[in-house]
PDB file of C-alpha atoms in Angstrom:
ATOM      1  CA  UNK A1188     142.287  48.310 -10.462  1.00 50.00           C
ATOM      2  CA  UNK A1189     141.791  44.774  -9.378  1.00 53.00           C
ATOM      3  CA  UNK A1190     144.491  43.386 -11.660  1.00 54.00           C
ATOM      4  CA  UNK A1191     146.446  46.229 -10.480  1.00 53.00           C
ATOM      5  CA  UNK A1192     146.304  45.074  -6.805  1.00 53.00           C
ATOM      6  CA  UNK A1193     146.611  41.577  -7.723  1.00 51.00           C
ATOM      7  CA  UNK A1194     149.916  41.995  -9.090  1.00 50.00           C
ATOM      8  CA  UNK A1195     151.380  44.148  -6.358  1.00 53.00           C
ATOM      9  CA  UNK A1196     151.088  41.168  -3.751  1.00 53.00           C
ATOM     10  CA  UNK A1197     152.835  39.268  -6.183  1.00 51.00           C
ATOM     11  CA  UNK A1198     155.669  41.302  -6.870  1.00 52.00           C
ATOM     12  CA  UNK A1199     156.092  41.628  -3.214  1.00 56.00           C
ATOM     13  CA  UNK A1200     156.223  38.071  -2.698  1.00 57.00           C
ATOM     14  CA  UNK A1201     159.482  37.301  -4.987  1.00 64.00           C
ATOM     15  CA  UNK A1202     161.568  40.345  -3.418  1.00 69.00           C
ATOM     16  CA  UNK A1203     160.296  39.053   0.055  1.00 80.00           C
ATOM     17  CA  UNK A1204     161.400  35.365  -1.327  1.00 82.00           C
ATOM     18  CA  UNK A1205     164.718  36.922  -2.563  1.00 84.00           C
ATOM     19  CA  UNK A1206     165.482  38.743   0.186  1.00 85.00           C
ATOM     20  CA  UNK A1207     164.441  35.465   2.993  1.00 85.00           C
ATOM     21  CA  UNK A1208     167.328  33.412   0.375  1.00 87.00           C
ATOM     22  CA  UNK A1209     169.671  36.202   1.089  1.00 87.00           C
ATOM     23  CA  UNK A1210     169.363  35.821   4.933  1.00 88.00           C
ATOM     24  CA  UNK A1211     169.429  31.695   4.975  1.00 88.00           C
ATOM     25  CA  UNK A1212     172.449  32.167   2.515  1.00 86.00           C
ATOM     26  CA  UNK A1213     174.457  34.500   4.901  1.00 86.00           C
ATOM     27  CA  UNK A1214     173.085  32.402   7.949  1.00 87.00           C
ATOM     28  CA  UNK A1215     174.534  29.805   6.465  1.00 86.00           C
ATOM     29  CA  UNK A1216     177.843  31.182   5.456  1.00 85.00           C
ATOM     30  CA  UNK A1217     178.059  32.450   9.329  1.00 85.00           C
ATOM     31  CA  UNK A1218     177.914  29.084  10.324  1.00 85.00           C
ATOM     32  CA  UNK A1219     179.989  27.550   8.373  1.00 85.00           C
ATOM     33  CA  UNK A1220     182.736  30.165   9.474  1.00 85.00           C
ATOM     34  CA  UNK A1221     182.083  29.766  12.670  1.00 83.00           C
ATOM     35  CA  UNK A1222     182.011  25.871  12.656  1.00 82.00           C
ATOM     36  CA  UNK A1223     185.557  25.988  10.647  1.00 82.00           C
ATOM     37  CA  UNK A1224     187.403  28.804  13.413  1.00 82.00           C
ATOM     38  CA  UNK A1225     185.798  26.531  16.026  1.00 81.00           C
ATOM     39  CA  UNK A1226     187.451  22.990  14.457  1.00 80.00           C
ATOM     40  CA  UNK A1227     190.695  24.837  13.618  1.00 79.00           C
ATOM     41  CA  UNK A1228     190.873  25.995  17.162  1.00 78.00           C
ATOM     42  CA  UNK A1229     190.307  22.843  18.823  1.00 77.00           C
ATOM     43  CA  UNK A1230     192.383  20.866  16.300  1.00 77.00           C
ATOM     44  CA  UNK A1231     195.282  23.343  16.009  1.00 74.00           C
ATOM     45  CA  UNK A1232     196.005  22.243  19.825  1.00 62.00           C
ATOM     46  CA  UNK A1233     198.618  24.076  21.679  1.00 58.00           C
ATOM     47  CA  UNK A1234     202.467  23.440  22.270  1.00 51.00           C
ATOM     48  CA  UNK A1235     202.186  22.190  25.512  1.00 54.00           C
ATOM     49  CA  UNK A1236     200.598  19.461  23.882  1.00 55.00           C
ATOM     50  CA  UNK A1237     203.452  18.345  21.291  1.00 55.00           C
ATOM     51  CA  UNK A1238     205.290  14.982  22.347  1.00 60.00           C
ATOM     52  CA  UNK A1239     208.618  16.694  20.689  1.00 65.00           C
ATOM     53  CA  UNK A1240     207.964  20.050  22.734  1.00 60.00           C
ATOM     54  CA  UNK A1241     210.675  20.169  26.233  1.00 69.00           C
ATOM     55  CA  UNK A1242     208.223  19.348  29.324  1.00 69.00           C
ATOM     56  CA  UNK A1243     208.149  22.170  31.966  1.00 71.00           C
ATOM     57  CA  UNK A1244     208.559  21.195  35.488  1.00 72.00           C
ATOM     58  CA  UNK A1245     206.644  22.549  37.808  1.00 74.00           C
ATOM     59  CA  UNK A1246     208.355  23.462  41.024  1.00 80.00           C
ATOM     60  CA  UNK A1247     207.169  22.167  44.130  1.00 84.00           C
ATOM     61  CA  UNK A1248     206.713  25.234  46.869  1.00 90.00           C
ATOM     62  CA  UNK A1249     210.494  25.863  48.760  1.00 89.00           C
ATOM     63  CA  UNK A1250     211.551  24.362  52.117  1.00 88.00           C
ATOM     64  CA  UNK A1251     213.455  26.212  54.228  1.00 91.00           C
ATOM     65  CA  UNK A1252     215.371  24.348  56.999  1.00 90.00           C
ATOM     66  CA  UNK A1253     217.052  26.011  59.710  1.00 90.00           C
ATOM     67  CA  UNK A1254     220.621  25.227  59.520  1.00 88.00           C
ATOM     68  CA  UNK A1255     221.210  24.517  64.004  1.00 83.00           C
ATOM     69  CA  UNK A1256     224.339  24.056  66.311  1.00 74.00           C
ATOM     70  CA  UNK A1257     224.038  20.072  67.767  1.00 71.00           C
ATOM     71  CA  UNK A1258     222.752  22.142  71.159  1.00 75.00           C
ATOM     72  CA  UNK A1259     219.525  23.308  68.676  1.00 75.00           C
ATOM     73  CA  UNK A1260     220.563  26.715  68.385  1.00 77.00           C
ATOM     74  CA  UNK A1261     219.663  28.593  65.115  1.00 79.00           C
ATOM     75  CA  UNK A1262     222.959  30.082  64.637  1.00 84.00           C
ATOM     76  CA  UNK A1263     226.653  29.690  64.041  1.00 87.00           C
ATOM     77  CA  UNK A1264     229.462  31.382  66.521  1.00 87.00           C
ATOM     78  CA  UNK A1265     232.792  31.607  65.154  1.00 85.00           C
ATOM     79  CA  UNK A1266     235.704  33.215  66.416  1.00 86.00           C
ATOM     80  CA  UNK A1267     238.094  34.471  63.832  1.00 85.00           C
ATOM     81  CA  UNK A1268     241.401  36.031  63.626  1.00 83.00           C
ATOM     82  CA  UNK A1269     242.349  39.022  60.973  1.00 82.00           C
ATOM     83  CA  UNK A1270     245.879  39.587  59.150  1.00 82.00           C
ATOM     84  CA  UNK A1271     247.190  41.787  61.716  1.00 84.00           C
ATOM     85  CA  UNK A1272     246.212  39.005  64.811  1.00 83.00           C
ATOM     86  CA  UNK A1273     242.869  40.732  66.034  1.00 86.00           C
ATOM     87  CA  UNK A1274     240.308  38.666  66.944  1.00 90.00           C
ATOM     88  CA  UNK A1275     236.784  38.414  65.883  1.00 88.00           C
ATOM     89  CA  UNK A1276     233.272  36.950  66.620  1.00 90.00           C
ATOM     90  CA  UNK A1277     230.878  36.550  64.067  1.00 89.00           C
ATOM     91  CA  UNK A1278     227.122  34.918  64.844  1.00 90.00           C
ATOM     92  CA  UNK A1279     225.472  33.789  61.572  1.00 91.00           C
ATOM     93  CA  UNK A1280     221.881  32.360  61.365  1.00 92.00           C
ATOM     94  CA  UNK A1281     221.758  30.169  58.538  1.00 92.00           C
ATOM     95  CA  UNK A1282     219.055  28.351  56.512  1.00 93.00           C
ATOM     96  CA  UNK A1283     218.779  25.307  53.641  1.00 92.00           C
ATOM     97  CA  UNK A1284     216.640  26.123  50.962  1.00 93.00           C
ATOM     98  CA  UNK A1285     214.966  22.686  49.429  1.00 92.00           C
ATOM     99  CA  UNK A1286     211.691  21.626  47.348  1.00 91.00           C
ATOM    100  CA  UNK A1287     212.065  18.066  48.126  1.00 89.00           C
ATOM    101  CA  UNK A1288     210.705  16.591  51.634  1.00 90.00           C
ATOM    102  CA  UNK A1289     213.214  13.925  51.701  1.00 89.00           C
ATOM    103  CA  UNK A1290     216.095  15.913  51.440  1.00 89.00           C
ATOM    104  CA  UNK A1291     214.667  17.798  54.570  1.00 89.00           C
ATOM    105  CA  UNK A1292     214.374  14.323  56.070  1.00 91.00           C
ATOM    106  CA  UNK A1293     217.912  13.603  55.167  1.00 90.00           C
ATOM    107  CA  UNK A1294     219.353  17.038  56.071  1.00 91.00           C
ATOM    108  CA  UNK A1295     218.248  16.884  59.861  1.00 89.00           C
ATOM    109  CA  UNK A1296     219.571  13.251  59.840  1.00 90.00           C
ATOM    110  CA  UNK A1297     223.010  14.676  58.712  1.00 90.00           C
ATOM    111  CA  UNK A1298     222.636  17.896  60.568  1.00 90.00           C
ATOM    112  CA  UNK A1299     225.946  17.428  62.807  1.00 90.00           C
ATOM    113  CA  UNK A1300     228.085  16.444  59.829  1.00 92.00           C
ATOM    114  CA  UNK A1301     226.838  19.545  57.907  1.00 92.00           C
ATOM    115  CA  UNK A1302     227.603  22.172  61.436  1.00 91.00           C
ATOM    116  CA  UNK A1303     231.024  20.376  61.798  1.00 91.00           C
ATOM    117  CA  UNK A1304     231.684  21.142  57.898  1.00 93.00           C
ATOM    118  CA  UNK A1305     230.503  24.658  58.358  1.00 92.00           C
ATOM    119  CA  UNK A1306     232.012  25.612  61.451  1.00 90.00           C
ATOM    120  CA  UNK A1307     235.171  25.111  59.816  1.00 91.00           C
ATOM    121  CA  UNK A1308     234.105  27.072  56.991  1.00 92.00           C
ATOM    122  CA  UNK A1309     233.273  30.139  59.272  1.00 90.00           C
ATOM    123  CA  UNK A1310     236.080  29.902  61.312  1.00 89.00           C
ATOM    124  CA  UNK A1311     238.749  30.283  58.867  1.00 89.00           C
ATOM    125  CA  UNK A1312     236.970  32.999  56.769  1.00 88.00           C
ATOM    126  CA  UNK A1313     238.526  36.357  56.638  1.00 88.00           C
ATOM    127  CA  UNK A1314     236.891  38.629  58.648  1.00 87.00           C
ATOM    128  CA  UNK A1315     238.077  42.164  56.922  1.00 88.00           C
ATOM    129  CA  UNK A1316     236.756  39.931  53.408  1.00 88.00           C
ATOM    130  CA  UNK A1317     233.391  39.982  55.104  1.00 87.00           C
ATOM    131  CA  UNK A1318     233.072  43.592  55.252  1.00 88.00           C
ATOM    132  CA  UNK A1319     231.861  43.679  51.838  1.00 89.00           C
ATOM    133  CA  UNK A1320     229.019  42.069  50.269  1.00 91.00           C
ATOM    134  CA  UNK A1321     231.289  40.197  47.911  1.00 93.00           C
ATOM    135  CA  UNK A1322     232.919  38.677  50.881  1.00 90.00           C
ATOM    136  CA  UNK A1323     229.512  37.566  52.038  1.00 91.00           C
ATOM    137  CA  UNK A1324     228.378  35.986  48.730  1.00 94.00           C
ATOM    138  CA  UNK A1325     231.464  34.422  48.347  1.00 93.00           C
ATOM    139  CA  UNK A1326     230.953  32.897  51.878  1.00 92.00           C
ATOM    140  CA  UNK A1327     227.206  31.953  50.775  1.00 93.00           C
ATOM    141  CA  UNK A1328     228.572  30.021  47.979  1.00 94.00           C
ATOM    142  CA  UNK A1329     231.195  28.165  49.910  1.00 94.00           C
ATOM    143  CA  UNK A1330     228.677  27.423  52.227  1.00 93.00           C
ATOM    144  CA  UNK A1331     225.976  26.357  49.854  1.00 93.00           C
ATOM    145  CA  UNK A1332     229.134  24.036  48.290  1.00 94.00           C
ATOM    146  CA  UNK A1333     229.336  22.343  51.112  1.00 94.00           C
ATOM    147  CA  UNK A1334     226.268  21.443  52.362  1.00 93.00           C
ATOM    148  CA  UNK A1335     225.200  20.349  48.611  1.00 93.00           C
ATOM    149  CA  UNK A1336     228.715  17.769  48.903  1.00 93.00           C
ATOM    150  CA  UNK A1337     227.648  16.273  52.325  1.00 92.00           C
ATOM    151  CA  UNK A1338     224.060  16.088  51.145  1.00 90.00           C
ATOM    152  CA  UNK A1339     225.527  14.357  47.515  1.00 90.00           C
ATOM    153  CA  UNK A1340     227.780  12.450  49.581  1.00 89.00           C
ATOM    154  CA  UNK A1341     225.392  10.706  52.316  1.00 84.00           C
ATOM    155  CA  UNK A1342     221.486  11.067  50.940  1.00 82.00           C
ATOM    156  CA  UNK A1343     223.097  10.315  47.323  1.00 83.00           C
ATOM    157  CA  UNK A1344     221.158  13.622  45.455  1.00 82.00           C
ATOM    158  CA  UNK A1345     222.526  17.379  46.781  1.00 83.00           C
ATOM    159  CA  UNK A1346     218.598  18.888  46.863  1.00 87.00           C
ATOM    160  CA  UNK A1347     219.768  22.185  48.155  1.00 91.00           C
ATOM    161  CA  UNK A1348     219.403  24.736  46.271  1.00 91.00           C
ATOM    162  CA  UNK A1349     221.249  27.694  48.251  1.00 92.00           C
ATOM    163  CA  UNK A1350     222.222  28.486  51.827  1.00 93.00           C
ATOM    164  CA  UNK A1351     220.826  31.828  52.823  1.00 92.00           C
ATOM    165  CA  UNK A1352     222.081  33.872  55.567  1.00 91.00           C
ATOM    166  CA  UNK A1353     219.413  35.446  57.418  1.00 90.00           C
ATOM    167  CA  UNK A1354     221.637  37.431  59.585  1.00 90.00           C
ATOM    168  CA  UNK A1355     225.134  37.453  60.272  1.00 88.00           C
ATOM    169  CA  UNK A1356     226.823  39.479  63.331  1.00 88.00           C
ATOM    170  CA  UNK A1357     230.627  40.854  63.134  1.00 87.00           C
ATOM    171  CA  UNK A1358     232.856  42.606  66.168  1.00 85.00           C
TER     172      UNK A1358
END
C-alpha cells in the first residue's frame, strides 16, 4: 500500500506540471496578442496624422457686427417706389457675419462707405419683389455682395461671410 501511495503523489505531480505549462503557455500567448493589437494600434496612427491627408480648419467662433446708419442707429430706412408710383417705407436691421477680429476692426472703420453702398441698394429694390422670400434672399445676396466688394476693396480680404437681416419692416 505504501508503493501504492507513493506513486499517486507522483502521478499527480506531472498532470499538475502539465497543466501549470498549459497556463504559462496561454499566459503567454495572451500577451503576446495583446502586446501586438497594442503596437499595431499605436503604430497604425490615424489620418489626421498623414502629411498627404487635406488639413481641416478649424473655424474660429462667428462675429456678428451690427450693420448702423452714420447717426448709430441699428437699422436701414428706405423709401421706395412700386411699378404703379406708390410709395413705400421699408426699415431693415441688418448684421455682418465675420470670424476674423480684424475684419470687424476694418468694417466699423469703413462703416459709412458700406451704409452709403447699401442705402442705395435698398432704395432701388422693388418693393412688390420683397413680398416673397425669394425677393428677400435675393436682396440678402446683393447685400452680402456688396459689403464683401467694399470690404475686398479697402481692408484688401472680403471676411464676411453673409449679411443677415434680422428684421425688415414693409408699408
Amino acid at each position: 500500500m505504501a508503493e501504492k501511495e507513493a506513486v499517486e503523489p507522483a502521478a499527480e505531480g506531472k498532470g499538475s506540471s502539465k497543466k501549470l505549462i498549459i497556463i504559462i503557455a496561454l499566459a503567454v500567448v495572451l500577451v503576446l496578442a495583446g502586446g501586438g493589437a497594442a503596437a499595431w494600434f499605436f503604430l497604425s496612427g490615424s489620418s489626421s496624422e498623414d502629411p498627404d491627408a487635406p488639413k481641416v480648419e478649424v473655424k474660429r467662433p462667428a462675429i456678428y457686427v451690427k450693420l448702423r446708419t452714420l447717426e448709430g442707429r441699428p437699422m436701414f430706412v428706405a423709401s421706395m417706389q412700386s411699378s404703379s408710383g406708390q410709395r413705400h417705407l421699408m426699415q431693415i436691421y441688418a448684421e455682418a457675419k465675420t470670424r476674423d477680429p480684424a475684419v470687424e476692426q476694418a468694417l466699423n472703420q469703413h462703416m459709412p462707405l458700406v451704409v452709403a453702398r447699401l442705402n442705395t441698394l435698398f432704395t432701388t429694390a422693388d418693393p412688390e419683389s420683397l413680398r416673397l422670400v425669394e425677393g428677400k434672399r435675393a436682396l440678402q445676396q446683393q447685400a452680402t455682395a456688396i459689403v464683401q466688394e467694399v470690404m475686398s476693396d479697402k481692408a484688401g480680404n472680403s471676411g464676411v461671410e453673409i449679411v443677415l437681416f434680422t428684421s425688415i419692416v414693409m408699408q
